[in-house]
C-alpha cells in the first residue's frame, strides 16, 4: 500500500529542518566566536560523535561496538523502569481514582513520595539492590511512577457518572465496567502521563548510570568528562537529546493510533 504524504506535512518537515539548521549555525558561530575549550563547536564534536557511535559496518546499521555495547543496555533499563512504573501507576491510579476515601487516606503518602527527588534515593537503592542494573531500574521506576499514577487518578475520576449508573442498571460487573468504561474513559490522561514519564525516564537513566558504576550512555558521558574528552562529552549529550526526540515521536505515533477512536468520538459529539 502506497504511503501518501500530505503537502502540509512536507512543509512542516521542511520548516523543522530549516530551524534545526539555523540553530546549528547559531551554535557554531557562537562557540567559534567564544573560543572556549569547554564549549566546542558542532563542527568539532559531531565528527567525534560519528567516530564513537556511527562509524561501524553497514550490517550493524553503522553502529560501532561501543554504541552496540551501550545503547542496548541503556534502552533496556529505560524500558524496564518505564514499564514497571506504568503498570504500577495505572493499577494504583485506577484504585485511588475510583475510591475517594482510599485516596484521602493515602494522600499524605502520595504527596510525600512525589516530592522526594529520585536522585536523592540512589544511595538507598544502592544499599538495597547493590550497584548494577536492578538499582538503576528501581531509580527510574520510582521517579517515573508519579506522573502515570496521578494522571490515571485524574482520568478515573473524570469518567461520566451517568455512564457508570447506566452500566449498573444493565448489571455490568466490576470487571466489565473497568475495561469497557473506566479504562477507555481514562485512556487519554493515562497516555499523557506515560508520555511525560518517558522523558523523565531518560533523565533518570543517565543519572542512575552515572551514579551506579558508569555503564551505558551515562557511563560514556562521565568517562568523557573525567578524561576531558570534551567533543565526546558534547556528542553524548547530543545523542541523548536525539534519543529523547525519537522516543517522544514514537510514543506520539502509538498514542495517536491507540486513541483514534477517542478523537473520532469527540468529533461526532453534538454541539
Protein backbone atom coordinates (compact mmCIF):
# COMPACT_ATOMS: atom_id res chain seq x y z
CA UNK A 1 0.00 0.00 0.00
CA UNK A 2 1.42 3.36 -1.03
CA UNK A 3 2.09 5.91 1.67
CA UNK A 4 0.53 9.32 0.93
CA UNK A 5 2.49 12.27 2.31
CA UNK A 6 0.37 15.40 2.68
CA UNK A 7 1.79 18.72 1.43
CA UNK A 8 1.18 20.32 4.85
CA UNK A 9 3.26 17.62 6.48
CA UNK A 10 6.06 18.13 3.98
CA UNK A 11 6.03 21.88 4.61
CA UNK A 12 6.14 21.32 8.36
CA UNK A 13 9.05 18.93 7.96
CA UNK A 14 10.89 21.42 5.76
CA UNK A 15 10.42 24.21 8.32
CA UNK A 16 11.65 21.94 11.12
CA UNK A 17 14.79 21.09 9.14
CA UNK A 18 15.43 24.78 8.46
CA UNK A 19 15.00 25.62 12.15
CA UNK A 20 17.43 22.84 13.12
CA UNK A 21 19.97 24.02 10.54
CA UNK A 22 19.64 27.61 11.77
CA UNK A 23 20.12 26.50 15.39
CA UNK A 24 23.28 24.59 14.46
CA UNK A 25 24.55 27.62 12.55
CA UNK A 26 23.99 29.91 15.53
CA UNK A 27 25.63 27.33 17.83
CA UNK A 28 28.66 27.08 15.51
CA UNK A 29 29.02 30.84 15.22
CA UNK A 30 28.65 31.47 18.97
CA UNK A 31 31.10 28.77 20.07
CA UNK A 32 33.73 29.66 17.45
CA UNK A 33 33.47 33.31 18.43
CA UNK A 34 33.68 32.48 22.16
CA UNK A 35 36.74 30.25 21.57
CA UNK A 36 36.28 28.35 24.84
CA UNK A 37 37.74 24.84 25.17
CA UNK A 38 34.81 23.68 27.28
CA UNK A 39 32.32 24.61 24.55
CA UNK A 40 33.50 23.06 21.27
CA UNK A 41 31.54 23.94 18.12
CA UNK A 42 29.35 21.35 16.36
CA UNK A 43 31.95 21.05 13.60
CA UNK A 44 34.30 19.63 16.24
CA UNK A 45 32.10 17.30 18.28
CA UNK A 46 29.81 15.97 15.52
CA UNK A 47 32.72 14.19 13.73
CA UNK A 48 33.83 12.85 17.11
CA UNK A 49 30.30 11.63 17.77
CA UNK A 50 30.25 9.87 14.41
CA UNK A 51 33.63 8.29 15.13
CA UNK A 52 32.49 6.98 18.52
CA UNK A 53 28.98 5.84 17.69
CA UNK A 54 28.23 5.70 13.95
CA UNK A 55 31.39 4.57 12.11
CA UNK A 56 30.60 0.85 12.27
CA UNK A 57 29.86 -1.60 9.44
CA UNK A 58 26.73 -1.32 7.35
CA UNK A 59 25.40 -4.70 8.52
CA UNK A 60 25.27 -3.25 12.05
CA UNK A 61 23.38 -0.12 10.92
CA UNK A 62 26.73 1.74 11.04
CA UNK A 63 26.80 1.42 14.84
CA UNK A 64 30.20 0.89 16.41
CA UNK A 65 30.95 -1.77 19.01
CA UNK A 66 30.79 0.93 21.72
CA UNK A 67 27.36 2.00 20.52
CA UNK A 68 26.06 -1.57 20.48
CA UNK A 69 27.51 -2.19 23.94
CA UNK A 70 25.92 0.92 25.43
CA UNK A 71 22.74 1.79 23.53
CA UNK A 72 21.10 -1.59 24.07
CA UNK A 73 21.60 -1.85 27.86
CA UNK A 74 20.62 1.77 28.40
CA UNK A 75 17.43 1.47 26.38
CA UNK A 76 16.60 -1.84 28.07
CA UNK A 77 16.91 -0.25 31.52
CA UNK A 78 14.85 2.73 30.43
CA UNK A 79 12.12 0.50 29.01
CA UNK A 80 12.07 -1.79 32.05
CA UNK A 81 11.82 1.07 34.56
CA UNK A 82 9.16 2.82 32.48
CA UNK A 83 7.12 -0.37 32.03
CA UNK A 84 7.22 -1.29 35.74
CA UNK A 85 6.23 2.25 36.74
CA UNK A 86 3.47 2.42 34.10
CA UNK A 87 1.88 -0.85 35.22
CA UNK A 88 2.10 0.07 38.90
CA UNK A 89 0.95 3.64 38.28
CA UNK A 90 -2.07 2.64 36.20
CA UNK A 91 -3.16 -0.06 38.67
CA UNK A 92 -2.77 2.18 41.74
CA UNK A 93 -4.21 5.21 39.95
CA UNK A 94 -7.37 3.35 38.94
CA UNK A 95 -7.88 2.11 42.51
CA UNK A 96 -7.30 5.54 44.06
CA UNK A 97 -9.26 7.36 41.38
CA UNK A 98 -12.38 5.26 41.92
CA UNK A 99 -12.15 5.23 45.73
CA UNK A 100 -12.25 8.76 47.11
CA UNK A 101 -11.93 7.54 50.70
CA UNK A 102 -8.83 5.48 49.91
CA UNK A 103 -7.31 8.45 48.09
CA UNK A 104 -7.93 10.69 51.10
CA UNK A 105 -6.28 8.21 53.45
CA UNK A 106 -3.19 7.80 51.26
CA UNK A 107 -2.90 11.43 50.10
CA UNK A 108 -0.14 12.36 52.62
CA UNK A 109 1.99 9.43 51.47
CA UNK A 110 1.41 10.32 47.81
CA UNK A 111 2.36 13.96 48.33
CA UNK A 112 5.44 12.95 50.31
CA UNK A 113 6.56 10.41 47.72
CA UNK A 114 6.14 12.68 44.70
CA UNK A 115 8.07 15.48 46.47
CA UNK A 116 11.19 13.37 47.05
CA UNK A 117 13.75 13.85 44.22
CA UNK A 118 14.51 10.36 42.86
CA UNK A 119 18.25 11.08 42.64
CA UNK A 120 18.44 11.55 46.41
CA UNK A 121 17.29 7.96 46.90
CA UNK A 122 20.08 6.44 44.82
CA UNK A 123 22.24 5.74 47.94
CA UNK A 124 19.24 3.93 49.45
CA UNK A 125 18.71 1.90 46.27
CA UNK A 126 22.44 1.06 46.20
CA UNK A 127 22.21 -0.33 49.74
CA UNK A 128 19.07 -2.33 48.97
CA UNK A 129 19.82 -3.55 45.43
CA UNK A 130 23.62 -3.03 45.24
CA UNK A 131 25.32 -1.48 42.23
CA UNK A 132 24.01 -2.71 38.93
CA UNK A 133 21.02 -2.91 36.65
CA UNK A 134 18.40 -3.55 39.36
CA UNK A 135 19.36 -0.40 41.23
CA UNK A 136 19.18 1.67 38.06
CA UNK A 137 15.77 0.27 37.09
CA UNK A 138 14.47 0.96 40.62
CA UNK A 139 15.64 4.58 40.38
CA UNK A 140 13.92 5.05 37.03
CA UNK A 141 10.70 3.36 38.19
CA UNK A 142 10.43 5.44 41.37
CA UNK A 143 10.75 8.72 39.50
CA UNK A 144 8.52 7.71 36.61
CA UNK A 145 5.57 6.28 38.55
CA UNK A 146 4.20 9.61 39.78
CA UNK A 147 3.02 11.26 36.55
CA UNK A 148 1.42 7.98 35.47
CA UNK A 149 -0.29 7.44 38.84
CA UNK A 150 -1.59 10.99 39.22
CA UNK A 151 -2.82 11.26 35.64
CA UNK A 152 -4.55 7.89 35.93
CA UNK A 153 -6.26 9.01 39.15
CA UNK A 154 -7.50 12.15 37.43
CA UNK A 155 -8.68 10.19 34.41
CA UNK A 156 -10.51 7.58 36.51
CA UNK A 157 -12.32 10.33 38.45
CA UNK A 158 -13.42 12.07 35.25
CA UNK A 159 -15.44 9.11 33.93
CA UNK A 160 -19.07 10.17 33.40
CA UNK A 161 -21.11 9.03 36.45
CA UNK A 162 -24.18 8.65 34.25
CA UNK A 163 -22.40 6.02 32.17
CA UNK A 164 -21.45 4.11 35.31
CA UNK A 165 -25.01 4.27 36.63
CA UNK A 166 -26.28 3.01 33.28
CA UNK A 167 -23.79 0.15 33.40
CA UNK A 168 -25.03 -0.85 36.85
CA UNK A 169 -28.63 -0.76 35.62
CA UNK A 170 -27.66 -3.22 32.89
CA UNK A 171 -25.92 -5.39 35.52
CA UNK A 172 -22.40 -4.98 34.21
CA UNK A 173 -19.94 -6.38 36.73
CA UNK A 174 -16.93 -4.51 38.16
CA UNK A 175 -14.58 -6.08 35.62
CA UNK A 176 -16.78 -5.12 32.69
CA UNK A 177 -17.18 -1.57 33.99
CA UNK A 178 -13.40 -1.32 34.39
CA UNK A 179 -12.49 -2.48 30.89
CA UNK A 180 -15.47 -1.05 29.00
CA UNK A 181 -15.92 2.32 30.70
CA UNK A 182 -13.27 3.36 33.19
CA UNK A 183 -10.11 2.42 31.29
CA UNK A 184 -11.34 3.82 27.93
CA UNK A 185 -12.54 6.99 29.65
CA UNK A 186 -9.24 7.49 31.47
CA UNK A 187 -7.06 6.45 28.50
CA UNK A 188 -6.26 9.98 27.18
CA UNK A 189 -4.91 11.11 30.55
CA UNK A 190 -3.13 7.80 31.12
CA UNK A 191 -1.30 8.20 27.81
CA UNK A 192 -0.44 11.81 28.68
CA UNK A 193 1.13 10.68 31.95
CA UNK A 194 3.03 7.86 30.26
CA UNK A 195 4.43 10.25 27.66
CA UNK A 196 5.71 12.61 30.36
CA UNK A 197 7.17 9.55 32.09
CA UNK A 198 9.27 8.69 29.01
CA UNK A 199 11.16 11.99 29.24
CA UNK A 200 11.69 11.60 32.98
CA UNK A 201 12.86 8.01 32.47
CA UNK A 202 15.56 9.17 30.04
CA UNK A 203 16.87 11.73 32.54
CA UNK A 204 16.89 9.25 35.42
CA UNK A 205 18.54 6.61 33.25
CA UNK A 206 21.53 8.89 32.74
CA UNK A 207 21.69 9.88 36.44
CA UNK A 208 21.42 6.27 37.59
CA UNK A 209 24.12 5.13 35.16
CA UNK A 210 26.47 7.90 36.27
CA UNK A 211 25.92 7.14 39.96
CA UNK A 212 25.71 3.39 39.60
CA UNK A 213 29.01 2.37 38.10
CA UNK A 214 29.49 4.13 34.78
CA UNK A 215 27.71 1.80 32.34
CA UNK A 216 25.65 2.64 29.28
CA UNK A 217 25.33 6.06 27.67
CA UNK A 218 25.56 7.79 31.04
CA UNK A 219 28.77 5.89 31.75
CA UNK A 220 30.28 7.03 28.46
CA UNK A 221 29.31 10.59 29.28
CA UNK A 222 31.02 10.58 32.67
CA UNK A 223 34.13 8.85 31.27
CA UNK A 224 34.42 11.53 28.58
CA UNK A 225 34.03 14.22 31.23
CA UNK A 226 36.68 12.72 33.53
CA UNK A 227 39.19 12.31 30.68
CA UNK A 228 38.47 15.83 29.37
CA UNK A 229 37.32 14.43 26.02
CA UNK A 230 35.00 17.39 25.57
CA UNK A 231 33.93 16.61 21.97
CA UNK A 232 32.90 13.11 23.10
CA UNK A 233 31.07 14.57 26.10
CA UNK A 234 29.09 17.02 23.99
CA UNK A 235 28.47 14.31 21.40
CA UNK A 236 26.95 12.12 24.12
CA UNK A 237 24.74 15.00 25.24
CA UNK A 238 23.50 15.49 21.68
CA UNK A 239 22.87 11.74 21.37
CA UNK A 240 20.68 11.87 24.49
CA UNK A 241 18.73 14.80 23.04
CA UNK A 242 18.17 12.98 19.76
CA UNK A 243 17.18 9.83 21.64
CA UNK A 244 14.62 11.78 23.68
CA UNK A 245 13.16 13.28 20.50
CA UNK A 246 12.88 9.87 18.83
CA UNK A 247 11.26 8.26 21.88
CA UNK A 248 8.72 11.07 22.11
CA UNK A 249 7.96 10.82 18.38
CA UNK A 250 7.42 7.06 18.56
CA UNK A 251 5.20 7.37 21.61
CA UNK A 252 3.12 10.10 19.97
CA UNK A 253 2.57 7.85 16.94
CA UNK A 254 1.47 4.98 19.21
CA UNK A 255 -0.77 7.33 21.19
CA UNK A 256 -2.45 8.73 18.07
CA UNK A 257 -3.11 5.24 16.77
CA UNK A 258 -4.38 3.92 20.12
CA UNK A 259 -6.67 6.90 20.75
CA UNK A 260 -8.02 7.21 17.22
CA UNK A 261 -11.42 6.05 18.47
CA UNK A 262 -11.42 8.79 21.12
CA UNK A 263 -10.77 11.59 18.62
CA UNK A 264 -13.42 10.17 16.32
CA UNK A 265 -15.93 10.15 19.17
CA UNK A 266 -15.09 13.75 20.09
CA UNK A 267 -15.59 14.89 16.52
CA UNK A 268 -19.03 13.27 16.31
CA UNK A 269 -20.29 14.72 19.61
CA UNK A 270 -23.29 17.05 19.17
CA UNK A 271 -22.62 20.76 19.63
